[in-house]
Amino acid sequence: MNGVRHTSAVRDVAADVTIVKGACPHDCPDTCALEVHVRGGVALKVTGSAAHEPTAGVLCTKVARYTERTYHPNRLLHPLRRVGRKGEGRFERIGWDEAIGSIAERLSSIAARNPEGILPYSYAGTMGLVQGESMAQRFFHKLGASLLDRTICASAGSAGHQLTLGSRVGMDMELADEAKLIVFWGCNAITSSVHFWARAQAAKRRGATLVAIDPYRSLTAEKCHIHVAPLPGTDAALALGLMHVLIRDDLVDHDYIERHTQGYEELRDRAAEYDPARVAAICGIAAGEIESLARLYGTTRPSLIRANYGMQRARGGGMATRNIACLPALVGAFRDASGGILLSTSGNFNVDSAALSRPDLLGGRRPRTINMSTIGTALLDGRAPIEALIVYNSNPVAVAPDSARVARGFAREDLFTVVLEQFQTDTADYADFVLPATTQLEHVDVVKPYGHYYMVANNPAIAPLGEAKPNTEIFRLLSRAMGFSEPCFGDSDDEIAQAAVAGNWDFAAVRRKGWERIGPAKGTARFANGGFDTPSGKVEFVSAAAQSAGLSALPDYIAPLEDTRSELAARYPLAMISPPARNFLNSSFVNVESLRAAEGEPWLDVHPTDAAARGIADGGYVRVFNERGSLELRARITDRARPGVVVALSVWWKKLSRDGKNANELTNSDALTDVGRAPVFYDCLVEVAAL
Ligand code: SF4
């Protein structure tokens, strides 16, 4: 194993304080470079690294309190075995040898007759390549366990974006301050990409116009010059309406279209069907908003769309991102280094995922694949039962849709559940064994960002607390206990980190420096001369791949499954969305008292008109319900929520809420997105009643 501190990553700043370079591991595009201030083996504070160009030494409020989280009195410090009922959260302390021995024995017995009965469940609790899908995946591949389709967050948007542009190589956020127009589309940057927001502020000071497209007047939307608030799930139609005006008024870049796109004539015909009046009716906005936004977009350079994943959490989510990605090609915005679109930069990095996860260990077996977004259904499906579930880097009982169903699945007495965790989450309460995992301050890693161009290395700053171990070490121990003899199960974390970035750089050198920029030289307009990663090498307005995926070959509008204009809306007339609360990151940080206090309690934001129609008082408790369930929230009457839309900022831990439930009690797992097999969290009609 690696030493506590990699001395070359440390510089003395005072006689007794050293600084260790690290990387934020959380599911955030910014991947900040961290500096951990350590004295006597104790982390005193965590600050940002000022020399790291994209993040410049600024941390969000969550990670600025990282020592509060690391040394939280409720950190899991020892292996635990369940003694109460599932979900009750009663455990006894046991030793590592006993825990590993018992788990290995149970998994061996299942694997001997039905390896597919074992399922890993993991996501982005850490974005680290080492503590994420490396040793863990090797372990499950060797077992022949079921594969997990990791779809819960970004797969629909990624798939749709790639249909148009071929890859996710967004523009360089370091240049955003030179844009003259920035459109935040489904993106509350103040909460979810604060360093991009800083550059947008700089652009604004230089005269740029900022626009937000979001059903909710988020912190970001309220600081933009223009806010357009379409109904959830209607973004694809809005993009088509913008195309309609751009083409009708000849605000397009014919030269760029001719050289670097495919299917313009067909797109022109399709966009002609989506005049502003029709789109306004679909989106619940004014036709004039579409006209004026299109004119602004078609006449301003450089123009930049900062898209995030908000708009892809509805049935037509893939199509929405596909349509939005067409816009910069229509107006030639890709010509400018500070223009174009930024959804993600993850396609910029050449990570050797096969070296990390070693699919060759499957040895020709082809296990079934289970979608993480429908885990409740999968756990309750008796035809080919999941017998054992190993959860790491995720908290599905809180974050997966249709939460009551998920909890019923986890409560199955015959299900053997192991949870690797830092805290006793809603999910850990259902475990048979809980294994204490280290935090980012206690282990080695390397983090691939999705909002900038720098890989960031993480050095351990302190020794593991209590008996906590890195995920990699836990899977090494399990591998050994199960007799796995392949040399890869003995790889150190340093060796895994190097394997992940092979061909890009030397991990040992970069961990001393802290980070490495990968990709084009600064100032390069990556797609000014085309070169897209689509089959044609062009922006594909017409896409054979879309057609193969069962979509229209052309941009289209797919109405939400639970449309406010449908019959269902007679019973459940309000569309509910559950975007991230500022002080939480998915379900991480909810148990940090100071951050939870800043959020207050689980709120439901309701427009004054909708509140008045239901006799709801500001600050009063309400019941929010649909056919999937109900929960109690505290109403906040505010015009941040547009009429017809209610907003439950998330993701609260269920057990830290008033009635032991969170917004996912109401979200849907019976349907998935058009492409990407992702959940439709924001495709969710509800009714609200005062309590
Ligand atoms: S969560 Fe995002 S903004 Fe906060 S420290 Fe991590 S990377 Fe930076």
XYZ file of N, CA and C and ligand atoms in Angstrom, residues 23-34 55 58-64 191-195 452 585 589, ligand 1:
92
model
N -7.052 16.432 -4.922
C -8.054 16.676 -5.970
C -9.426 16.467 -5.373
N -10.352 17.368 -5.637
C -11.720 17.147 -5.162
C -12.298 15.935 -5.891
N -12.882 14.998 -5.141
C -13.384 13.768 -5.775
C -14.855 13.817 -6.133
N -15.530 14.932 -5.878
C -16.987 14.908 -5.940
C -17.522 15.104 -7.351
N -18.807 14.763 -7.500
C -19.442 14.753 -8.818
C -19.792 16.177 -9.227
N -18.793 16.875 -9.688
C -18.877 18.297 -10.017
C -17.913 18.508 -11.178
N -18.294 19.289 -12.176
C -17.418 19.418 -13.345
C -16.074 20.081 -13.058
N -15.981 20.804 -11.931
C -14.840 21.698 -11.749
C -13.554 21.007 -11.296
N -13.644 19.849 -10.633
C -12.468 19.118 -10.131
C -11.385 20.080 -9.642
N -11.617 20.659 -8.495
C -10.666 21.605 -7.910
C -9.384 20.904 -7.475
N -8.275 21.605 -7.633
C -7.016 21.163 -7.028
C -7.020 21.653 -5.585
N -6.782 20.723 -4.663
C -6.880 21.033 -3.232
C -5.501 21.179 -2.605
N -9.518 26.611 -11.532
C -10.265 26.812 -10.283
C -9.641 27.869 -9.374
N -10.244 28.723 -5.409
C -11.572 28.943 -4.814
C -12.290 27.598 -4.688
N -12.760 27.294 -3.504
C -13.557 26.087 -3.300
C -15.006 26.472 -3.051
N -15.904 25.549 -3.319
C -17.300 25.782 -2.951
C -17.442 25.638 -1.431
N -18.579 26.073 -0.917
C -18.763 26.034 0.543
C -18.725 24.605 1.078
N -19.086 23.652 0.246
C -19.139 22.263 0.719
C -17.736 21.741 1.040
N -16.858 21.866 0.072
C -15.536 21.262 0.247
C -14.630 22.162 1.090
N -14.963 23.431 1.177
C -14.231 24.294 2.110
C -14.399 23.781 3.549
N -24.444 26.830 -8.235
C -24.471 25.632 -7.407
C -23.596 24.522 -7.962
N -23.580 24.373 -9.282
C -23.008 23.153 -9.867
C -21.740 23.362 -10.688
N -21.292 24.580 -10.860
C -20.052 24.805 -11.615
C -19.576 26.226 -11.312
N -19.167 26.424 -10.067
C -18.961 27.783 -9.567
C -17.803 28.504 -10.271
N -16.840 27.735 -10.758
C -15.702 28.379 -11.428
C -16.057 28.834 -12.839
N -13.236 20.965 -17.225
C -12.029 21.642 -17.715
C -11.069 20.617 -18.289
N -24.278 17.817 -2.450
C -23.841 17.380 -3.762
C -24.419 15.990 -3.976
N -22.828 15.257 1.771
C -22.791 16.458 2.613
C -24.096 16.716 3.386
S -17.469 20.208 -5.400
Fe -16.809 21.259 -7.268
S -16.507 23.402 -6.731
Fe -16.617 22.185 -4.823
S -14.457 21.792 -4.374
Fe -15.260 20.040 -5.509
S -14.755 20.475 -7.640
Fe -14.537 22.394 -6.496
